[in-house]
Amino acid sequence: MRQGILFAGSAYFLWGLFPIYFKTLHDVPALEILLNRMLWSLLFLVGVLTWRKQWAWVSTAIRQPKLIAGFALSAVLLSANWFVYIWAVNHRHIVDASLGYFITPLVNILIGSVLLREKLRPGQWLSVALAAIGVAWLTIQTGHLPWIGLVLATTFGTYGLLRKTSALGALEGLSLETALLFPFAFGWLCWLTAQGQNSFIASSVDIKMLLLISGPITAIPLLLFAAGARRIPMTTLGLLQYISPLVQLLLGVWLYHEPFDSNKLAGFIAIWAALVVYSAEGLWRNFNQQKM
């Protein structure tokens, strides 16, 4: 339990700091940053697997089409989440991105209800209703759905569900996901190179180094998250998850001076109230179960 909290808490804190990293790459198109993340993440993971001599799972995995299909789906969700987040950070939408990770626990409730046929408890219904009010308020104030937050919450919530129920461990699962993404990333980067549009080649040494380290920067928090998610209950994971959006929100408002007026604050307050209800209900339920 302690190890799981340490792993997951560290992952969320590192994710919270991601805007600082991606802001340094603001001159590189979001798609190219994504492609480099795919490429260098796999190379980093291959090094880790080789160092640990942990290749036995590959022969078993490739003989299971359903397992490959499941990880192909999680790889697509992961890459979509990465792309939207990178684009949001470098287009001054860090606050909107933080919203997505605030509402992810509530999206997890809906995913459990729809996909796993879980019956929602009254406290969960209340938290979902409060979050819906917050999203509706933000939609009215801006004239459009907060699509960045909704896409990030849906993709990462579904990804978390798939990884928690997957047959492979944290390192093996992430390695398989990045291996499935690698041909796409490598092929696209080769095409960009042929067109003379590969930012990695044209950039300064500093930018090249930043893109190179996207592998460990990407892989390490994901490994920590996957390892932590397997060791702790979903309620605890949900509480720890607030670390990342809180750090992102503070960076967006205080460091990068993104707009956060009273209307946007009101929408966030409704969502924070939903999270308080959600967390309190989960803690109360766990407390009663332990008494029994």
PDB file of N, CA and C in Angstrom, residues 40-114:
ATOM      1  N   TRP A  40      11.350   7.786 -28.811  1.00  0.00           N
ATOM      2  CA  TRP A  40      12.372   7.720 -27.763  1.00  0.00           C
ATOM      3  C   TRP A  40      11.890   6.962 -26.532  1.00  0.00           C
ATOM      4  N   SER A  41      10.574   6.919 -26.317  1.00  0.00           N
ATOM      5  CA  SER A  41      10.054   6.117 -25.203  1.00  0.00           C
ATOM      6  C   SER A  41      10.343   4.639 -25.422  1.00  0.00           C
ATOM      7  N   LEU A  42      10.117   4.166 -26.656  1.00  0.00           N
ATOM      8  CA  LEU A  42      10.376   2.759 -26.937  1.00  0.00           C
ATOM      9  C   LEU A  42      11.849   2.429 -26.779  1.00  0.00           C
ATOM     10  N   LEU A  43      12.709   3.283 -27.309  1.00  0.00           N
ATOM     11  CA  LEU A  43      14.149   3.018 -27.203  1.00  0.00           C
ATOM     12  C   LEU A  43      14.596   2.987 -25.738  1.00  0.00           C
ATOM     13  N   PHE A  44      14.035   3.875 -24.935  1.00  0.00           N
ATOM     14  CA  PHE A  44      14.362   3.878 -23.507  1.00  0.00           C
ATOM     15  C   PHE A  44      13.885   2.588 -22.845  1.00  0.00           C
ATOM     16  N   LEU A  45      12.675   2.155 -23.177  1.00  0.00           N
ATOM     17  CA  LEU A  45      12.111   0.951 -22.575  1.00  0.00           C
ATOM     18  C   LEU A  45      12.859  -0.304 -23.027  1.00  0.00           C
ATOM     19  N   VAL A  46      13.294  -0.328 -24.262  1.00  0.00           N
ATOM     20  CA  VAL A  46      14.108  -1.462 -24.742  1.00  0.00           C
ATOM     21  C   VAL A  46      15.384  -1.565 -23.916  1.00  0.00           C
ATOM     22  N   GLY A  47      15.981  -0.417 -23.614  1.00  0.00           N
ATOM     23  CA  GLY A  47      17.170  -0.424 -22.771  1.00  0.00           C
ATOM     24  C   GLY A  47      16.886  -0.969 -21.379  1.00  0.00           C
ATOM     25  N   VAL A  48      15.738  -0.578 -20.811  1.00  0.00           N
ATOM     26  CA  VAL A  48      15.361  -1.062 -19.476  1.00  0.00           C
ATOM     27  C   VAL A  48      15.112  -2.570 -19.506  1.00  0.00           C
ATOM     28  N   LEU A  49      14.380  -3.043 -20.522  1.00  0.00           N
ATOM     29  CA  LEU A  49      14.099  -4.476 -20.638  1.00  0.00           C
ATOM     30  C   LEU A  49      15.387  -5.284 -20.821  1.00  0.00           C
ATOM     31  N   THR A  50      16.300  -4.759 -21.605  1.00  0.00           N
ATOM     32  CA  THR A  50      17.567  -5.446 -21.826  1.00  0.00           C
ATOM     33  C   THR A  50      18.390  -5.499 -20.541  1.00  0.00           C
ATOM     34  N   TRP A  51      18.434  -4.399 -19.832  1.00  0.00           N
ATOM     35  CA  TRP A  51      19.184  -4.346 -18.574  1.00  0.00           C
ATOM     36  C   TRP A  51      18.636  -5.335 -17.549  1.00  0.00           C
ATOM     37  N   ARG A  52      17.282  -5.468 -17.544  1.00  0.00           N
ATOM     38  CA  ARG A  52      16.646  -6.378 -16.597  1.00  0.00           C
ATOM     39  C   ARG A  52      16.495  -7.796 -17.140  1.00  0.00           C
ATOM     40  N   LYS A  53      16.891  -8.009 -18.396  1.00  0.00           N
ATOM     41  CA  LYS A  53      16.753  -9.315 -19.055  1.00  0.00           C
ATOM     42  C   LYS A  53      15.308  -9.823 -18.943  1.00  0.00           C
ATOM     43  N   GLN A  54      14.406  -8.949 -19.347  1.00  0.00           N
ATOM     44  CA  GLN A  54      12.975  -9.210 -19.149  1.00  0.00           C
ATOM     45  C   GLN A  54      12.265  -9.252 -20.502  1.00  0.00           C
ATOM     46  N   TRP A  55      12.599 -10.289 -21.293  1.00  0.00           N
ATOM     47  CA  TRP A  55      12.027 -10.420 -22.631  1.00  0.00           C
ATOM     48  C   TRP A  55      11.127 -11.649 -22.780  1.00  0.00           C
ATOM     49  N   ALA A  56      11.010 -12.459 -21.775  1.00  0.00           N
ATOM     50  CA  ALA A  56      10.272 -13.724 -21.908  1.00  0.00           C
ATOM     51  C   ALA A  56       8.798 -13.506 -22.249  1.00  0.00           C
ATOM     52  N   TRP A  57       8.227 -12.392 -21.804  1.00  0.00           N
ATOM     53  CA  TRP A  57       6.806 -12.127 -22.028  1.00  0.00           C
ATOM     54  C   TRP A  57       6.447 -11.905 -23.495  1.00  0.00           C
ATOM     55  N   VAL A  58       7.441 -11.532 -24.327  1.00  0.00           N
ATOM     56  CA  VAL A  58       7.158 -11.162 -25.718  1.00  0.00           C
ATOM     57  C   VAL A  58       6.583 -12.345 -26.495  1.00  0.00           C
ATOM     58  N   SER A  59       7.211 -13.521 -26.362  1.00  0.00           N
ATOM     59  CA  SER A  59       6.756 -14.692 -27.119  1.00  0.00           C
ATOM     60  C   SER A  59       5.341 -15.091 -26.723  1.00  0.00           C
ATOM     61  N   THR A  60       4.990 -14.898 -25.468  1.00  0.00           N
ATOM     62  CA  THR A  60       3.632 -15.203 -25.022  1.00  0.00           C
ATOM     63  C   THR A  60       2.632 -14.182 -25.541  1.00  0.00           C
ATOM     64  N   ALA A  61       3.012 -12.908 -25.491  1.00  0.00           N
ATOM     65  CA  ALA A  61       2.104 -11.835 -25.892  1.00  0.00           C
ATOM     66  C   ALA A  61       1.746 -11.904 -27.372  1.00  0.00           C
ATOM     67  N   ILE A  62       2.730 -12.186 -28.227  1.00  0.00           N
ATOM     68  CA  ILE A  62       2.461 -12.160 -29.666  1.00  0.00           C
ATOM     69  C   ILE A  62       1.568 -13.311 -30.116  1.00  0.00           C
ATOM     70  N   ARG A  63       1.368 -14.293 -29.252  1.00  0.00           N
ATOM     71  CA  ARG A  63       0.476 -15.407 -29.585  1.00  0.00           C
ATOM     72  C   ARG A  63      -0.943 -15.175 -29.078  1.00  0.00           C
ATOM     73  N   GLN A  64      -1.229 -13.984 -28.570  1.00  0.00           N
ATOM     74  CA  GLN A  64      -2.557 -13.678 -28.037  1.00  0.00           C
ATOM     75  C   GLN A  64      -3.137 -12.459 -28.758  1.00  0.00           C
ATOM     76  N   PRO A  65      -3.889 -12.685 -29.831  1.00  0.00           N
ATOM     77  CA  PRO A  65      -4.449 -11.572 -30.609  1.00  0.00           C
ATOM     78  C   PRO A  65      -5.330 -10.633 -29.785  1.00  0.00           C
ATOM     79  N   LYS A  66      -6.088 -11.181 -28.851  1.00  0.00           N
ATOM     80  CA  LYS A  66      -6.957 -10.325 -28.036  1.00  0.00           C
ATOM     81  C   LYS A  66      -6.132  -9.389 -27.160  1.00  0.00           C
ATOM     82  N   LEU A  67      -5.035  -9.902 -26.624  1.00  0.00           N
ATOM     83  CA  LEU A  67      -4.170  -9.070 -25.799  1.00  0.00           C
ATOM     84  C   LEU A  67      -3.556  -7.948 -26.640  1.00  0.00           C
ATOM     85  N   ILE A  68      -3.086  -8.296 -27.847  1.00  0.00           N
ATOM     86  CA  ILE A  68      -2.509  -7.281 -28.735  1.00  0.00           C
ATOM     87  C   ILE A  68      -3.557  -6.230 -29.091  1.00  0.00           C
ATOM     88  N   ALA A  69      -4.780  -6.674 -29.369  1.00  0.00           N
ATOM     89  CA  ALA A  69      -5.845  -5.732 -29.719  1.00  0.00           C
ATOM     90  C   ALA A  69      -6.157  -4.796 -28.560  1.00  0.00           C
ATOM     91  N   GLY A  70      -6.171  -5.347 -27.348  1.00  0.00           N
ATOM     92  CA  GLY A  70      -6.432  -4.514 -26.173  1.00  0.00           C
ATOM     93  C   GLY A  70      -5.365  -3.459 -25.968  1.00  0.00           C
ATOM     94  N   PHE A  71      -4.116  -3.845 -26.165  1.00  0.00           N
ATOM     95  CA  PHE A  71      -3.034  -2.879 -26.004  1.00  0.00           C
ATOM     96  C   PHE A  71      -2.950  -1.912 -27.181  1.00  0.00           C
ATOM     97  N   ALA A  72      -3.407  -2.326 -28.340  1.00  0.00           N
ATOM     98  CA  ALA A  72      -3.485  -1.397 -29.466  1.00  0.00           C
ATOM     99  C   ALA A  72      -4.485  -0.293 -29.149  1.00  0.00           C
ATOM    100  N   LEU A  73      -5.604  -0.670 -28.524  1.00  0.00           N
ATOM    101  CA  LEU A  73      -6.599   0.322 -28.133  1.00  0.00           C
ATOM    102  C   LEU A  73      -6.046   1.263 -27.073  1.00  0.00           C
ATOM    103  N   SER A  74      -5.373   0.719 -26.066  1.00  0.00           N
ATOM    104  CA  SER A  74      -4.807   1.577 -25.033  1.00  0.00           C
ATOM    105  C   SER A  74      -3.709   2.473 -25.598  1.00  0.00           C
ATOM    106  N   ALA A  75      -2.968   1.992 -26.606  1.00  0.00           N
ATOM    107  CA  ALA A  75      -1.939   2.808 -27.243  1.00  0.00           C
ATOM    108  C   ALA A  75      -2.561   3.987 -27.989  1.00  0.00           C
ATOM    109  N   VAL A  76      -3.677   3.740 -28.660  1.00  0.00           N
ATOM    110  CA  VAL A  76      -4.383   4.825 -29.363  1.00  0.00           C
ATOM    111  C   VAL A  76      -4.893   5.862 -28.372  1.00  0.00           C
ATOM    112  N   LEU A  77      -5.470   5.402 -27.267  1.00  0.00           N
ATOM    113  CA  LEU A  77      -5.962   6.318 -26.244  1.00  0.00           C
ATOM    114  C   LEU A  77      -4.823   7.144 -25.652  1.00  0.00           C
ATOM    115  N   LEU A  78      -3.706   6.475 -25.410  1.00  0.00           N
ATOM    116  CA  LEU A  78      -2.557   7.158 -24.828  1.00  0.00           C
ATOM    117  C   LEU A  78      -2.010   8.220 -25.774  1.00  0.00           C
ATOM    118  N   SER A  79      -1.874   7.891 -27.055  1.00  0.00           N
ATOM    119  CA  SER A  79      -1.340   8.856 -28.014  1.00  0.00           C
ATOM    120  C   SER A  79      -2.292  10.022 -28.209  1.00  0.00           C
ATOM    121  N   ALA A  80      -3.605   9.767 -28.210  1.00  0.00           N
ATOM    122  CA  ALA A  80      -4.573  10.860 -28.321  1.00  0.00           C
ATOM    123  C   ALA A  80      -4.484  11.788 -27.113  1.00  0.00           C
ATOM    124  N   ASN A  81      -4.340  11.203 -25.930  1.00  0.00           N
ATOM    125  CA  ASN A  81      -4.195  12.000 -24.714  1.00  0.00           C
ATOM    126  C   ASN A  81      -2.924  12.849 -24.761  1.00  0.00           C
ATOM    127  N   TRP A  82      -1.828  12.239 -25.179  1.00  0.00           N
ATOM    128  CA  TRP A  82      -0.557  12.957 -25.296  1.00  0.00           C
ATOM    129  C   TRP A  82      -0.682  14.145 -26.242  1.00  0.00           C
ATOM    130  N   PHE A  83      -1.261  13.900 -27.433  1.00  0.00           N
ATOM    131  CA  PHE A  83      -1.327  14.955 -28.448  1.00  0.00           C
ATOM    132  C   PHE A  83      -2.159  16.143 -27.974  1.00  0.00           C
ATOM    133  N   VAL A  84      -3.348  15.873 -27.455  1.00  0.00           N
ATOM    134  CA  VAL A  84      -4.217  16.962 -27.003  1.00  0.00           C
ATOM    135  C   VAL A  84      -3.548  17.744 -25.879  1.00  0.00           C
ATOM    136  N   TYR A  85      -2.888  17.050 -24.977  1.00  0.00           N
ATOM    137  CA  TYR A  85      -2.233  17.735 -23.861  1.00  0.00           C
ATOM    138  C   TYR A  85      -1.091  18.628 -24.345  1.00  0.00           C
ATOM    139  N   ILE A  86      -0.247  18.094 -25.233  1.00  0.00           N
ATOM    140  CA  ILE A  86       0.865  18.891 -25.755  1.00  0.00           C
ATOM    141  C   ILE A  86       0.336  20.129 -26.475  1.00  0.00           C
ATOM    142  N   TRP A  87      -0.672  19.934 -27.316  1.00  0.00           N
ATOM    143  CA  TRP A  87      -1.260  21.061 -28.043  1.00  0.00           C
ATOM    144  C   TRP A  87      -1.820  22.097 -27.069  1.00  0.00           C
ATOM    145  N   ALA A  88      -2.507  21.631 -26.036  1.00  0.00           N
ATOM    146  CA  ALA A  88      -3.119  22.542 -25.073  1.00  0.00           C
ATOM    147  C   ALA A  88      -2.064  23.373 -24.341  1.00  0.00           C
ATOM    148  N   VAL A  89      -1.004  22.738 -23.894  1.00  0.00           N
ATOM    149  CA  VAL A  89       0.049  23.447 -23.153  1.00  0.00           C
ATOM    150  C   VAL A  89       0.675  24.535 -24.011  1.00  0.00           C
ATOM    151  N   ASN A  90       0.975  24.207 -25.258  1.00  0.00           N
ATOM    152  CA  ASN A  90       1.689  25.155 -26.109  1.00  0.00           C
ATOM    153  C   ASN A  90       0.772  26.145 -26.821  1.00  0.00           C
ATOM    154  N   HIS A  91      -0.538  26.071 -26.541  1.00  0.00           N
ATOM    155  CA  HIS A  91      -1.484  27.071 -27.053  1.00  0.00           C
ATOM    156  C   HIS A  91      -2.208  27.773 -25.904  1.00  0.00           C
ATOM    157  N   ARG A  92      -1.527  27.851 -24.756  1.00  0.00           N
ATOM    158  CA  ARG A  92      -2.025  28.598 -23.593  1.00  0.00           C
ATOM    159  C   ARG A  92      -3.366  28.067 -23.081  1.00  0.00           C
ATOM    160  N   HIS A  93      -3.451  26.753 -22.953  1.00  0.00           N
ATOM    161  CA  HIS A  93      -4.658  26.124 -22.398  1.00  0.00           C
ATOM    162  C   HIS A  93      -4.294  25.173 -21.259  1.00  0.00           C
ATOM    163  N   ILE A  94      -3.294  25.543 -20.458  1.00  0.00           N
ATOM    164  CA  ILE A  94      -2.902  24.690 -19.335  1.00  0.00           C
ATOM    165  C   ILE A  94      -4.040  24.582 -18.324  1.00  0.00           C
ATOM    166  N   VAL A  95      -4.739  25.673 -18.070  1.00  0.00           N
ATOM    167  CA  VAL A  95      -5.862  25.655 -17.137  1.00  0.00           C
ATOM    168  C   VAL A  95      -6.947  24.705 -17.633  1.00  0.00           C
ATOM    169  N   ASP A  96      -7.241  24.757 -18.949  1.00  0.00           N
ATOM    170  CA  ASP A  96      -8.238  23.848 -19.516  1.00  0.00           C
ATOM    171  C   ASP A  96      -7.785  22.394 -19.418  1.00  0.00           C
ATOM    172  N   ALA A  97      -6.485  22.162 -19.594  1.00  0.00           N
ATOM    173  CA  ALA A  97      -5.959  20.802 -19.456  1.00  0.00           C
ATOM    174  C   ALA A  97      -6.094  20.313 -18.022  1.00  0.00           C
ATOM    175  N   SER A  98      -5.851  21.206 -17.069  1.00  0.00           N
ATOM    176  CA  SER A  98      -5.981  20.812 -15.663  1.00  0.00           C
ATOM    177  C   SER A  98      -7.408  20.397 -15.342  1.00  0.00           C
ATOM    178  N   LEU A  99      -8.377  21.058 -15.983  1.00  0.00           N
ATOM    179  CA  LEU A  99      -9.784  20.690 -15.785  1.00  0.00           C
ATOM    180  C   LEU A  99     -10.009  19.220 -16.140  1.00  0.00           C
ATOM    181  N   GLY A 100      -9.379  18.771 -17.245  1.00  0.00           N
ATOM    182  CA  GLY A 100      -9.555  17.386 -17.667  1.00  0.00           C
ATOM    183  C   GLY A 100      -9.122  16.396 -16.613  1.00  0.00           C
ATOM    184  N   TYR A 101      -8.021  16.690 -15.947  1.00  0.00           N
ATOM    185  CA  TYR A 101      -7.523  15.752 -14.939  1.00  0.00           C
ATOM    186  C   TYR A 101      -8.233  15.904 -13.605  1.00  0.00           C
ATOM    187  N   PHE A 102      -8.892  17.047 -13.394  1.00  0.00           N
ATOM    188  CA  PHE A 102      -9.762  17.154 -12.221  1.00  0.00           C
ATOM    189  C   PHE A 102     -10.998  16.273 -12.378  1.00  0.00           C
ATOM    190  N   ILE A 103     -11.562  16.224 -13.576  1.00  0.00           N
ATOM    191  CA  ILE A 103     -12.817  15.482 -13.756  1.00  0.00           C
ATOM    192  C   ILE A 103     -12.591  14.019 -14.125  1.00  0.00           C
ATOM    193  N   THR A 104     -11.334  13.596 -14.320  1.00  0.00           N
ATOM    194  CA  THR A 104     -11.085  12.199 -14.670  1.00  0.00           C
ATOM    195  C   THR A 104     -11.679  11.206 -13.667  1.00  0.00           C
ATOM    196  N   PRO A 105     -11.559  11.435 -12.334  1.00  0.00           N
ATOM    197  CA  PRO A 105     -12.187  10.479 -11.408  1.00  0.00           C
ATOM    198  C   PRO A 105     -13.691  10.349 -11.615  1.00  0.00           C
ATOM    199  N   LEU A 106     -14.337  11.449 -11.982  1.00  0.00           N
ATOM    200  CA  LEU A 106     -15.776  11.408 -12.215  1.00  0.00           C
ATOM    201  C   LEU A 106     -16.092  10.707 -13.529  1.00  0.00           C
ATOM    202  N   VAL A 107     -15.228  10.871 -14.505  1.00  0.00           N
ATOM    203  CA  VAL A 107     -15.376  10.118 -15.750  1.00  0.00           C
ATOM    204  C   VAL A 107     -15.193   8.628 -15.482  1.00  0.00           C
ATOM    205  N   ASN A 108     -14.295   8.289 -14.560  1.00  0.00           N
ATOM    206  CA  ASN A 108     -14.109   6.879 -14.197  1.00  0.00           C
ATOM    207  C   ASN A 108     -15.397   6.271 -13.649  1.00  0.00           C
ATOM    208  N   ILE A 109     -16.149   7.078 -12.885  1.00  0.00           N
ATOM    209  CA  ILE A 109     -17.434   6.602 -12.372  1.00  0.00           C
ATOM    210  C   ILE A 109     -18.367   6.251 -13.524  1.00  0.00           C
ATOM    211  N   LEU A 110     -18.450   7.146 -14.508  1.00  0.00           N
ATOM    212  CA  LEU A 110     -19.338   6.916 -15.647  1.00  0.00           C
ATOM    213  C   LEU A 110     -18.865   5.733 -16.482  1.00  0.00           C
ATOM    214  N   ILE A 111     -17.550   5.595 -16.640  1.00  0.00           N
ATOM    215  CA  ILE A 111     -17.014   4.457 -17.386  1.00  0.00           C
ATOM    216  C   ILE A 111     -17.381   3.148 -16.686  1.00  0.00           C
ATOM    217  N   GLY A 112     -17.236   3.140 -15.371  1.00  0.00           N
ATOM    218  CA  GLY A 112     -17.611   1.948 -14.614  1.00  0.00           C
ATOM    219  C   GLY A 112     -19.086   1.625 -14.750  1.00  0.00           C
ATOM    220  N   SER A 113     -19.921   2.674 -14.791  1.00  0.00           N
ATOM    221  CA  SER A 113     -21.364   2.478 -14.922  1.00  0.00           C
ATOM    222  C   SER A 113     -21.742   1.941 -16.296  1.00  0.00           C
ATOM    223  N   VAL A 114     -21.129   2.513 -17.340  1.00  0.00           N
ATOM    224  CA  VAL A 114     -21.505   2.147 -18.710  1.00  0.00           C
ATOM    225  C   VAL A 114     -20.848   0.840 -19.149  1.00  0.00           C
TER     226      VAL A 114
END
